[in-house]
Short mmCIF file of C-alpha atoms in Angstrom, two decimals:
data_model
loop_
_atom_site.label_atom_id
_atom_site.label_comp_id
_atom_site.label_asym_id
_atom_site.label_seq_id
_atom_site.Cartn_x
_atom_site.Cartn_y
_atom_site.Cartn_z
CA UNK A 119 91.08 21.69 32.37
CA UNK A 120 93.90 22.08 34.58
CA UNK A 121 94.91 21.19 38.16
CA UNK A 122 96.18 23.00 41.34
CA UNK A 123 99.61 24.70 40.73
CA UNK A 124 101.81 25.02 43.46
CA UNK A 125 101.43 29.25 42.43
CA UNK A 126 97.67 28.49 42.94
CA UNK A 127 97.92 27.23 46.48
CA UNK A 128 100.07 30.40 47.48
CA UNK A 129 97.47 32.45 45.81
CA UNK A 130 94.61 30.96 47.35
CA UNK A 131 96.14 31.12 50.65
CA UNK A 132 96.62 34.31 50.42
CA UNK A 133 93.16 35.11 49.37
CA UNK A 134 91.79 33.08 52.54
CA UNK A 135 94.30 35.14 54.67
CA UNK A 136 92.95 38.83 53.09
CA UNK A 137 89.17 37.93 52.20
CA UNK A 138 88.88 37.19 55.58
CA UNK A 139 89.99 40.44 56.77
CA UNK A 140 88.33 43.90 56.69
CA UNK A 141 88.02 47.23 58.35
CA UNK A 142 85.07 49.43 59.20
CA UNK A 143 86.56 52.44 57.96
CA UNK A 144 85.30 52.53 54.42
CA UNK A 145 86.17 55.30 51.46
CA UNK A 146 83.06 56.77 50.70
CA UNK A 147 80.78 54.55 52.52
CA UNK A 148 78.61 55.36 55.85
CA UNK A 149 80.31 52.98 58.87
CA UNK A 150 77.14 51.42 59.65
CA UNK A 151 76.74 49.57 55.65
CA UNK A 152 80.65 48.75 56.17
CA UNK A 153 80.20 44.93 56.95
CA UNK A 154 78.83 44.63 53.49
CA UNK A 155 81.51 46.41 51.41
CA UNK A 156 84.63 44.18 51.46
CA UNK A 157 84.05 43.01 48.31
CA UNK A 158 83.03 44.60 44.96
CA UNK A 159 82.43 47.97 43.45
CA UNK A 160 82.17 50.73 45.99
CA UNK A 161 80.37 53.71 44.57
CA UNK A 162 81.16 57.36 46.67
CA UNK A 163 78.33 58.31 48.20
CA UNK A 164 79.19 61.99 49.91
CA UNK A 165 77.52 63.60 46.59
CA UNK A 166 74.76 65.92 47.86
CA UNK A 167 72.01 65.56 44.94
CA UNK A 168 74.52 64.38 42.15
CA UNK A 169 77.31 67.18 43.71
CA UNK A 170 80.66 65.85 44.51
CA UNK A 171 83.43 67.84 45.90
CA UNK A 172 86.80 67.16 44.64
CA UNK A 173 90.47 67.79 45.85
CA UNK A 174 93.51 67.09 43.24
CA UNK A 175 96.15 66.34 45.60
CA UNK A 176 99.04 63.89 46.40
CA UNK A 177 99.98 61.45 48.78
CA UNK A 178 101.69 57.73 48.62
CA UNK A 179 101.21 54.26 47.98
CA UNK A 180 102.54 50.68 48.13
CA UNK A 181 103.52 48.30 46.38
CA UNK A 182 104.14 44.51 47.14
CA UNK A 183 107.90 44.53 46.62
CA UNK A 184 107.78 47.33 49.56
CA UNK A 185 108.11 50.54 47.14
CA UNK A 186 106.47 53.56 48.47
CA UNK A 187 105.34 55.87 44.92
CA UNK A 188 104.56 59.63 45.02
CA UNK A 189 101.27 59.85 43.33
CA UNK A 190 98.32 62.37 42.52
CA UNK A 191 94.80 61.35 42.70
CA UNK A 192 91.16 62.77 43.23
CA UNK A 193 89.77 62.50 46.59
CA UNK A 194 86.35 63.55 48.50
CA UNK A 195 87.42 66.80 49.87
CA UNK A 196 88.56 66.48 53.39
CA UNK A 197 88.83 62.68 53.32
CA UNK A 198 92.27 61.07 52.85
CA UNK A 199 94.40 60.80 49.85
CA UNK A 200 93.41 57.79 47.74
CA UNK A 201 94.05 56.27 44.37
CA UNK A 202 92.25 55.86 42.16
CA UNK A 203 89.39 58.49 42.35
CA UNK A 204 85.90 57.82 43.95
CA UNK A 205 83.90 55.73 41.88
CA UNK A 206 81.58 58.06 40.76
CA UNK A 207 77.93 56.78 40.10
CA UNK A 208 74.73 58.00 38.56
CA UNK A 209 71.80 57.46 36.49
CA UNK A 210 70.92 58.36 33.19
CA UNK A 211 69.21 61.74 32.26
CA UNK A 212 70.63 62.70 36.40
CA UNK A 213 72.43 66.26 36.75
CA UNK A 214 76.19 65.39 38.02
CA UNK A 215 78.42 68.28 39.46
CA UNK A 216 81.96 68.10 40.72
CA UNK A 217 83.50 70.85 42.15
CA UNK A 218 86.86 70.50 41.32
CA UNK A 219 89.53 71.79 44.63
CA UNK A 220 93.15 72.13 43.15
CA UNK A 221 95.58 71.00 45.68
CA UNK A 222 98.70 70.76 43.53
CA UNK A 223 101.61 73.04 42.20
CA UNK A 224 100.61 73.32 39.10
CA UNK A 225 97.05 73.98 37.24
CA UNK A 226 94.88 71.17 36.59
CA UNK A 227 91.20 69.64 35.23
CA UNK A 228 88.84 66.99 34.59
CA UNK A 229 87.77 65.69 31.22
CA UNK A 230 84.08 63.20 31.84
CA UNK A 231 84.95 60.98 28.86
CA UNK A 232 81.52 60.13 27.01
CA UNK A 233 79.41 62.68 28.29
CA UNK A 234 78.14 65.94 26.45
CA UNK A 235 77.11 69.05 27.33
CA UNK A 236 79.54 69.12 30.17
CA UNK A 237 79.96 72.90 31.27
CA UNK A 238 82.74 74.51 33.73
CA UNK A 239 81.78 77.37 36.26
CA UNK A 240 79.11 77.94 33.97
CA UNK A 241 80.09 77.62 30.15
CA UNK A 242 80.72 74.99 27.81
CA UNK A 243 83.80 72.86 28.40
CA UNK A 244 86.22 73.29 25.55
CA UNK A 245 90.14 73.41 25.14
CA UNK A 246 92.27 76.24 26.37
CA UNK A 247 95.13 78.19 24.05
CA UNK A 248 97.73 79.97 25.17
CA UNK A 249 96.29 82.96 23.70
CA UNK A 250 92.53 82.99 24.91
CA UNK A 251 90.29 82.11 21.94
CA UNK A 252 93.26 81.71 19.42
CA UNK A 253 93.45 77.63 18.18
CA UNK A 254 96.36 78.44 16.47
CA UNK A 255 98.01 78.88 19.56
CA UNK A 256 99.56 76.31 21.85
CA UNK A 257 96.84 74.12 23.45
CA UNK A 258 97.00 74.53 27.14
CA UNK A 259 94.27 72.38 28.69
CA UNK A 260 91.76 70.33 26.53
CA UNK A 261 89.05 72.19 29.44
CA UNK A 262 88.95 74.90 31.76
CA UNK A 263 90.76 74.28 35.05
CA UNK A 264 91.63 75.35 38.52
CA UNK A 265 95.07 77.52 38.82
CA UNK A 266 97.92 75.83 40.78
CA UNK A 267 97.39 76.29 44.63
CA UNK A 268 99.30 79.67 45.91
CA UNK A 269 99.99 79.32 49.09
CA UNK A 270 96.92 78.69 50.99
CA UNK A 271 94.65 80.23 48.08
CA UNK A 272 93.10 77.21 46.49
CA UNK A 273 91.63 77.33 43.11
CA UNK A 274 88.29 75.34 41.87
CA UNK A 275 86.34 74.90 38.86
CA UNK A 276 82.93 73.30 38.94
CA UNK A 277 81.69 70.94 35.99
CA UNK A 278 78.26 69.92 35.52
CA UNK A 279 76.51 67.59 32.96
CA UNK A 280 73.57 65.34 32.29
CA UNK A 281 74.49 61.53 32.73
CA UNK A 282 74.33 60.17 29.66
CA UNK A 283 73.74 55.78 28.44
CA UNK A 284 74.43 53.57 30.48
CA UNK A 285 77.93 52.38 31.52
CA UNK A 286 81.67 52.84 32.38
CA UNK A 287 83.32 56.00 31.84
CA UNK A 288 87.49 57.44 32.78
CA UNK A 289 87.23 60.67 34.51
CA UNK A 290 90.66 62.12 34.43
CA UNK A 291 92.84 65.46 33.91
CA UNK A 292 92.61 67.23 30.48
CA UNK A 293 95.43 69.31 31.51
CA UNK A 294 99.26 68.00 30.79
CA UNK A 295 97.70 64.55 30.05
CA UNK A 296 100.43 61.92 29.67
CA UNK A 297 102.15 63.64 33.02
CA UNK A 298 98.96 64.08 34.76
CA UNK A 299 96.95 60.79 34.11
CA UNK A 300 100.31 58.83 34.63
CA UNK A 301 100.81 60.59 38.16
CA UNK A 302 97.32 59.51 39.18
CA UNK A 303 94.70 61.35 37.95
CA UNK A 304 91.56 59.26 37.13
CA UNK A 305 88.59 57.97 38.31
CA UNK A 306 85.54 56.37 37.34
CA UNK A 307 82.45 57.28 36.62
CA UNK A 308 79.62 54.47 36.56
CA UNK A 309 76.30 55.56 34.62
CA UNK A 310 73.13 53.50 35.56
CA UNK A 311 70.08 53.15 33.50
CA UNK A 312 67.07 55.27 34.11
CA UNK A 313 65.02 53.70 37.10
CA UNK A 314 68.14 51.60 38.05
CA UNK A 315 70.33 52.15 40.71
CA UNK A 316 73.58 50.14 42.75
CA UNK A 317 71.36 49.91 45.99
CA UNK A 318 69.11 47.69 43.78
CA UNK A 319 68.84 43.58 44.14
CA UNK A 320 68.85 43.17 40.60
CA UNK A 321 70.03 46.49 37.84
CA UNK A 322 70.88 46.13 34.39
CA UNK A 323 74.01 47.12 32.42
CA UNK A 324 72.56 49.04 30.12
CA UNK A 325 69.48 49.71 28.28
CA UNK A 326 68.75 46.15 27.07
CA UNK A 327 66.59 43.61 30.01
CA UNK A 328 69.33 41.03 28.56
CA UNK A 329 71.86 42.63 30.66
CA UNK A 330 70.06 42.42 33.97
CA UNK A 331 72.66 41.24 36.62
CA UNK A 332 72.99 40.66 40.17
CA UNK A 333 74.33 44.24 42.20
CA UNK A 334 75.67 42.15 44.86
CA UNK A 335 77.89 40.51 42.27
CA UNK A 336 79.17 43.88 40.45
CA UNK A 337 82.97 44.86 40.11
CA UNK A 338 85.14 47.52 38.59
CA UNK A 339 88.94 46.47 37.24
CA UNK A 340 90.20 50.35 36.22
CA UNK A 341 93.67 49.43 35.20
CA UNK A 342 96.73 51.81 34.93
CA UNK A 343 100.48 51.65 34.63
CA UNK A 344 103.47 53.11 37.03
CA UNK A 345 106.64 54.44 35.81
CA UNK A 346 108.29 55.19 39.43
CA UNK A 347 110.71 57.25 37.62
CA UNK A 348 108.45 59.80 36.17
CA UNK A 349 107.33 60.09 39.83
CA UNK A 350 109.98 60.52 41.51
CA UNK A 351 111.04 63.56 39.57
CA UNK A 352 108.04 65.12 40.14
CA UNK A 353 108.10 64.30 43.85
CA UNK A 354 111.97 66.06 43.62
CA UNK A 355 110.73 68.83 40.96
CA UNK A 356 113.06 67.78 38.49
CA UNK A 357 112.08 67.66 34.75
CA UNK A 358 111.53 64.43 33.05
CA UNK A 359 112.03 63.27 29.57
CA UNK A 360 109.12 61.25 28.35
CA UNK A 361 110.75 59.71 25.57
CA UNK A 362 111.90 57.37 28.36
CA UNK A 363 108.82 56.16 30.01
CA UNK A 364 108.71 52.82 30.66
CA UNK A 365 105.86 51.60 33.16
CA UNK A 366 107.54 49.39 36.21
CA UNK A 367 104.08 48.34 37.75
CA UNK A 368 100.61 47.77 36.95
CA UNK A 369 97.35 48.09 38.89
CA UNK A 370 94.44 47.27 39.24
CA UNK A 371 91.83 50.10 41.45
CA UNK A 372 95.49 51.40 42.22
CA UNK A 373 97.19 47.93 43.55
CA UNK A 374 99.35 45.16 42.13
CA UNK A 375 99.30 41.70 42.81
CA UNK A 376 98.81 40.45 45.88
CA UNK A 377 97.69 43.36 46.92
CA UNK A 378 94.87 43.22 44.56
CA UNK A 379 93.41 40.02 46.84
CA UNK A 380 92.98 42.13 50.52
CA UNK A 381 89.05 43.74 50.89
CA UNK A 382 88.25 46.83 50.04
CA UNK A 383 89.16 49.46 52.64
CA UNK A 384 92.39 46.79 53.74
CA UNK A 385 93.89 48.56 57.28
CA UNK A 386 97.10 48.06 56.03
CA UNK A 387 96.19 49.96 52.34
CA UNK A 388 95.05 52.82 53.78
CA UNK A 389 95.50 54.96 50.82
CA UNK A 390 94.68 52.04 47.77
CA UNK A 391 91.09 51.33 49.05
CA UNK A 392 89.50 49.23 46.11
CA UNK A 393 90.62 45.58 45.80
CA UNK A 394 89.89 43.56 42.48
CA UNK A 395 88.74 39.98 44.19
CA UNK A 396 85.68 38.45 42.18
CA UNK A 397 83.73 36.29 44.26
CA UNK A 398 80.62 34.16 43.02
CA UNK A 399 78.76 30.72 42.40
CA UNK A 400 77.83 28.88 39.25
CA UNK A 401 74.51 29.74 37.79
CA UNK A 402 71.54 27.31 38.44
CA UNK A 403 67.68 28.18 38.87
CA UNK A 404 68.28 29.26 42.24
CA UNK A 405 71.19 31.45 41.62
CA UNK A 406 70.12 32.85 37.70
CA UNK A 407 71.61 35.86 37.39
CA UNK A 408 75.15 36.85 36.24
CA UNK A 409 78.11 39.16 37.70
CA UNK A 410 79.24 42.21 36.05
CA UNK A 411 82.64 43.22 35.71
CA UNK A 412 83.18 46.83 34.37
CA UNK A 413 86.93 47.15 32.81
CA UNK A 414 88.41 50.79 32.25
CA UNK A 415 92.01 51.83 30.72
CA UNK A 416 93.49 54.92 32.33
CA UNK A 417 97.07 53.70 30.65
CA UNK A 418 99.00 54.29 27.48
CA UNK A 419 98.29 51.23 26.31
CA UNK A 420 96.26 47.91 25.45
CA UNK A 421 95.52 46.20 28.53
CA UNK A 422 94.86 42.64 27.37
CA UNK A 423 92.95 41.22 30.35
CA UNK A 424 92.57 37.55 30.46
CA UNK A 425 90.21 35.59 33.22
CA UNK A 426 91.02 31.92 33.53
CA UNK A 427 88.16 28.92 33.31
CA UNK A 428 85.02 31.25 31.91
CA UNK A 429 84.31 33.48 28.93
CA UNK A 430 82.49 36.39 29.63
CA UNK A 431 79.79 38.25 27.39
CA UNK A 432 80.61 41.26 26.14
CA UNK A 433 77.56 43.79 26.40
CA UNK A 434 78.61 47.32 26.59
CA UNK A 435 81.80 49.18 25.16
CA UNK A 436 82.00 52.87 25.81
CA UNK A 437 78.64 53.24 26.97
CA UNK A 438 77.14 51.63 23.77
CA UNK A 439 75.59 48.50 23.47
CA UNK A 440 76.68 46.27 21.85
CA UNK A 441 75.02 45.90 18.27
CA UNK A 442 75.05 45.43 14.44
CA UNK A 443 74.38 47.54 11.89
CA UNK A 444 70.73 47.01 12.09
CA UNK A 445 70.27 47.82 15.72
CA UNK A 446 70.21 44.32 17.29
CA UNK A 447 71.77 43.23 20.05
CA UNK A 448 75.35 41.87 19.34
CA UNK A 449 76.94 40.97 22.59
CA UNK A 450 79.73 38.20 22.18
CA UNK A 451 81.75 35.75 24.24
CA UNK A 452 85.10 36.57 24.66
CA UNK A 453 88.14 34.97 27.10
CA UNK A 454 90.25 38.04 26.49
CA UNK A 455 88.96 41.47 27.55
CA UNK A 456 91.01 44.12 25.73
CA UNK A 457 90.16 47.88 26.03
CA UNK A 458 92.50 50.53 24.95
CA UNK A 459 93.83 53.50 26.38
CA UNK A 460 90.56 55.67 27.91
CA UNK A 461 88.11 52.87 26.42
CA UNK A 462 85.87 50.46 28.45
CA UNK A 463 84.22 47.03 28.56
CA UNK A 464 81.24 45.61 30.52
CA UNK A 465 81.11 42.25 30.78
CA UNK A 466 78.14 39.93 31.73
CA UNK A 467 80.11 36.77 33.80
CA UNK A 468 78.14 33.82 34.13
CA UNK A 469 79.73 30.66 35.91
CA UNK A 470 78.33 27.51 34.18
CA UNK A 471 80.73 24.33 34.76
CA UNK A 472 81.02 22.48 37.57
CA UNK A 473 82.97 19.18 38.69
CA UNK A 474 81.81 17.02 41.04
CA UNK A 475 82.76 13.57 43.10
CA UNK A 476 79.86 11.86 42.16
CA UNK A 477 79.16 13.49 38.48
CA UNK A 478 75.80 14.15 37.13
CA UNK A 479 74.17 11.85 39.75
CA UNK A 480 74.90 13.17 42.52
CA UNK A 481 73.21 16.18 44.37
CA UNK A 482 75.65 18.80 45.31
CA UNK A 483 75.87 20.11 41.95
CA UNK A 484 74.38 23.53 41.38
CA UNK A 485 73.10 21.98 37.79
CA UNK A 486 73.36 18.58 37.06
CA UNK A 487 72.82 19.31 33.23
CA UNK A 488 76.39 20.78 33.68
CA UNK A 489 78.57 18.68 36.39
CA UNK A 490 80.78 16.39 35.44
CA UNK A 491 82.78 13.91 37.72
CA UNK A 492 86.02 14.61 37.76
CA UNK A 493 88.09 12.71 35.55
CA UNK A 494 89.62 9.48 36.73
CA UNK A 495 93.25 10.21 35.44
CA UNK A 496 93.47 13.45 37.79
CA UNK A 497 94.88 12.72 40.88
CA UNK A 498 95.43 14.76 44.17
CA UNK A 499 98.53 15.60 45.84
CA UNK A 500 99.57 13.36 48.76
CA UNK A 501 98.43 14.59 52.21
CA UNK A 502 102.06 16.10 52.88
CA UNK A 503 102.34 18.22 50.08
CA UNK A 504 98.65 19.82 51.18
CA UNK A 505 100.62 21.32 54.04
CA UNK A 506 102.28 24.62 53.87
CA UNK A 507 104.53 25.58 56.69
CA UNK A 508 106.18 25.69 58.88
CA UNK A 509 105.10 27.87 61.43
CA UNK A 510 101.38 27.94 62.03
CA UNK A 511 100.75 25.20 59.98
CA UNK A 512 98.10 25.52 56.60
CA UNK A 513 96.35 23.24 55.01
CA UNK A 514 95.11 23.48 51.33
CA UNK A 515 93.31 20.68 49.31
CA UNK A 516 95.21 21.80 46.29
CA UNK A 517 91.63 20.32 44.73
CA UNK A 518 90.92 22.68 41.48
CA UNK A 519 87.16 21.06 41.81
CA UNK A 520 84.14 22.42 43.70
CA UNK A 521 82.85 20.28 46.65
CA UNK A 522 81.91 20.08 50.17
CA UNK A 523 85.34 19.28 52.22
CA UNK A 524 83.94 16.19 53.06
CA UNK A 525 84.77 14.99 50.00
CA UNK A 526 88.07 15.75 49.97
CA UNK A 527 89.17 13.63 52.85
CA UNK A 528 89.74 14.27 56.64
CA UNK A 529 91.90 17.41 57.22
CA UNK A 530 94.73 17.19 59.84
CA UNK A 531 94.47 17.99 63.55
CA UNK A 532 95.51 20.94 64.30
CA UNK A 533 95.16 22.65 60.70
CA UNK A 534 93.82 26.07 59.66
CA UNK A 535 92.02 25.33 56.87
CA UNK A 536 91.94 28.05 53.89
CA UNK A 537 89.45 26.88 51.23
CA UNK A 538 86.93 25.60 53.97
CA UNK A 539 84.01 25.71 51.55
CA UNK A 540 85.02 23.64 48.94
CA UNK A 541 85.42 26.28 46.61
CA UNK A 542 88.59 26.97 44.12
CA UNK A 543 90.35 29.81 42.51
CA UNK A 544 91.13 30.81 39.11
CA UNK A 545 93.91 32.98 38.12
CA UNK A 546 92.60 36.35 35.97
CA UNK A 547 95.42 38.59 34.60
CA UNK A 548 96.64 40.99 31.75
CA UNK A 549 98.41 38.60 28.98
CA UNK A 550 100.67 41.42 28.27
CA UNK A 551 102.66 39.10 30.77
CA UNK A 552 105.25 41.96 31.60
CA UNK A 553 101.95 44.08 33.09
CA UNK A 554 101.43 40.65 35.31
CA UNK A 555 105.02 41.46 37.44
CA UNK A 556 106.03 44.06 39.99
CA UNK A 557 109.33 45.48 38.31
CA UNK A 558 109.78 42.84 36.38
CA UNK A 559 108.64 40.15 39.31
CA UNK A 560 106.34 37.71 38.47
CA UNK A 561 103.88 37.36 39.87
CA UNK A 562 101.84 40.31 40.32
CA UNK A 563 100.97 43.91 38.77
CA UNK A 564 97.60 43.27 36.93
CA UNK A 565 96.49 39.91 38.38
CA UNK A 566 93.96 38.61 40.57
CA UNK A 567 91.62 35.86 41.46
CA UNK A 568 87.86 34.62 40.97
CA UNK A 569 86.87 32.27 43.97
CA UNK A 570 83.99 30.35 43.08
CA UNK A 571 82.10 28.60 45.77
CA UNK A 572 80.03 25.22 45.82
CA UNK A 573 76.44 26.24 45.42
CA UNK A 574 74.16 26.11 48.69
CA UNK A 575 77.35 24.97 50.75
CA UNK A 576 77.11 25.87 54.28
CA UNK A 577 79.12 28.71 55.49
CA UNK A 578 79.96 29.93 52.37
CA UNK A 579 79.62 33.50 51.64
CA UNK A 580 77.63 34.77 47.86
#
């Protein structure tokens, strides 16, 4: 148990500041569903029937220390540059297709981690030599591609398969893969089970009823590294000598720290449209039903990801469930999520403590089996240290404990109030703590925040 740093009331100020904000444009999303898409996983919805048209292209994004980073990505065709790729989603046993529009100056592809039977223009997907056919040749492509654009000529390939079980998968570039998925190139893809689907109240993370969850409460972290040197000789069309690669920043859905915080679709992100904000209440009769976070590695490396104040259950890994050698379900608690490079994690997240003024007897608890008052040796900071200015003057409780504001004391005249619910923060980040800094700046790169809100308190949003 901890209290309110004074990096916690930054955070969560900054959190009030960007979860308050959003935009109707929204990647992938009609306008009219747009006020219910700031938060969360956004799956693309411009597929026609399970077909999805690709462009491999380039553009820029930000960073918080005000870099601007050459990058390549996968984007609906016609729609703006954005990284990462569309969030591709499906259901098992459903026939996906992805026309594949090469926008770039030199040949590319896409490798569907997990999933067999994938064909291109036709024919199985399998490696490319350098002499058609020949293995003992130089490997090429580890699947057919489409040729580097010419001019205005523009190349394509189209890939089809079957989804197959349920869960998270990396779609990325088989072709020059350290270069290629380092500039950009990855996605994912999201695989439903049969008879399940996102639009759903309630769906399940994979085959097992155990892993039903709530799909209001559903988010992606796909995490990836930055070396801004790599891109900038590729932006300048100088070679590049990977011996030296050393990542500088760290994203999450293709933004560091604080970026990470704003809504999806954030005006002033226009090209990083996924944020990583987790945003629920404890569980309680009324409120049963866990979140699900999905993590994904398109890095090198292990991405140790570590969510303060709540383990999480581990149910899927790769798009298998989690089980022993008999069969049976096997899904574990864990406080650290770590999935390697291409590998992911699904994670059932299920909020269970809660503090309260008045402990167990009191009625604002979402389970009075599980509040606790809050202990009597913790003790607030002093109305002027709760004010953050100057300028237009803030005010934050610095209270780590759920609660109507009422019970923590009148708030000054004049205020803006950020955590007007009652609710707190807790800090989730990779504990590979030089992935948790923008160039070597703490704080930021593969951080965010989980805001938990008082259950049933007024104005509060689930």
């Amino acid at each position: 148990m901890t209290t309110t740093t004074p990096l916690l009331r930054s955070i969560g100020l900054a959190t009030a500041a960007v979860m308050a904000t959003a935009t109707a444009l929204v990647i992938g999303i009609p306008t009219s569903q747009a006020a219910n898409t700031t938060e969360g996983m956004l799956c693309d919805t411009t597929g026609d029937n399970g077909v999805y048209n690709l462009d491999a292209t380039s553009g820029y994004v930000s960073t918080p220390d005000g870099n601007s980073i050459y990058m390549w990505s996968y984007a609906d065709s016609g729609r703006p540059f954005q990284l990462p790729g569309p969030v591709l989603c499906a259901t098992t046993g459903a026939t996906v297709t992805v026309v594949l529009h090469n926008q770039l100056p030199e040949a590319t592809s896409i490798v569907f981690s997990g999933q067999t039977g994938v064909t291109a223009d036709g024919a199985p997907a399998q490696p490319q030599y350098a002499t058609p056919g020949d293995p003992t040749s130089a490997l090429t492509s580890l699947v057919q591609g489409a040729n580097a654009k010419s001019g205005t000529t523009v190349d394509t390939v189209t890939y089809s398969f079957t989804a197959g079980a349920p869960g998270t998968y990396l779609y990325s570039s088989g072709s020059d893969v350290t270069k290629q998925r380092q500039m950009g190139l990855y996605g994912a893809l999201v695989v439903y089970p049969s008879g399940h689907s996102p639009s759903d109240v309630t769906t399940q993370a994979n085959d097992r009823a155990a892993t039903t969850f709530s799909a209001a409460h559903e988010y992606l972290f796909l995490l990836s590294e930055v070396d801004p040197a790599l891109h900038l000789a590729v932006e300048r069309n100088r070679t590049f000598d990977f011996s030296t690669l050393t990542p500088r920043y760290f994203f999450m859905n293709g933004r560091s720290m604080p970026d990470t915080l704003a809504p999806n679709n954030a005006a002033w992100l226009p090209s990083q449209p996924y944020g990583s904000t987790v945003h629920v209440t404890p569980n309680s009769a009324s409120n049963p039903l866990p979140s699900l976070i999905r993590y994904l590695n398109a890095g090198s490396v292990n991405f140790p990801f570590h969510p303060h104040g709540s383990d999480e259950l581990v149910v899927t890994r790769d798009g298998a469930p989690v089980s022993d050698t008999a069969g049976a379900d096997a899904s574990y608690e864990k406080f650290l999520i770590d999935a390697g490079p291409g590998q992911s994690v699904d994670a059932l997240l299920t909020w269970k403590n809660e503090y309260d003024p008045n402990g167990s007897a009191g009625t604002t608890c979402s389970d009075p089996n599980r509040c606790d008052s809050i202990p009597a040796d913790v003790h607030l900071p002093q109305l002027q240290d709760q004010i953050v200015g100057p300028g237009t003057e803030t005010w934050f409780s610095e209270n780590p404990y759920l609660g109507a504001p009422g019970g923590k004391g009148p708030i000054p005249n004049q205020m803006i109030q950020n955590n007007e619910c009652g609710e707190f923060y807790q800090i989730a980040h990779s504990h590979a703590l030089q992935q948790a800094t923008n160039y070597g700046a703490a704080f930021g790169g593969m951080m965010t925040l989980f805001r938990i809100d008082p259950a049933g308190q007024a104005g509060c949003t689930k």
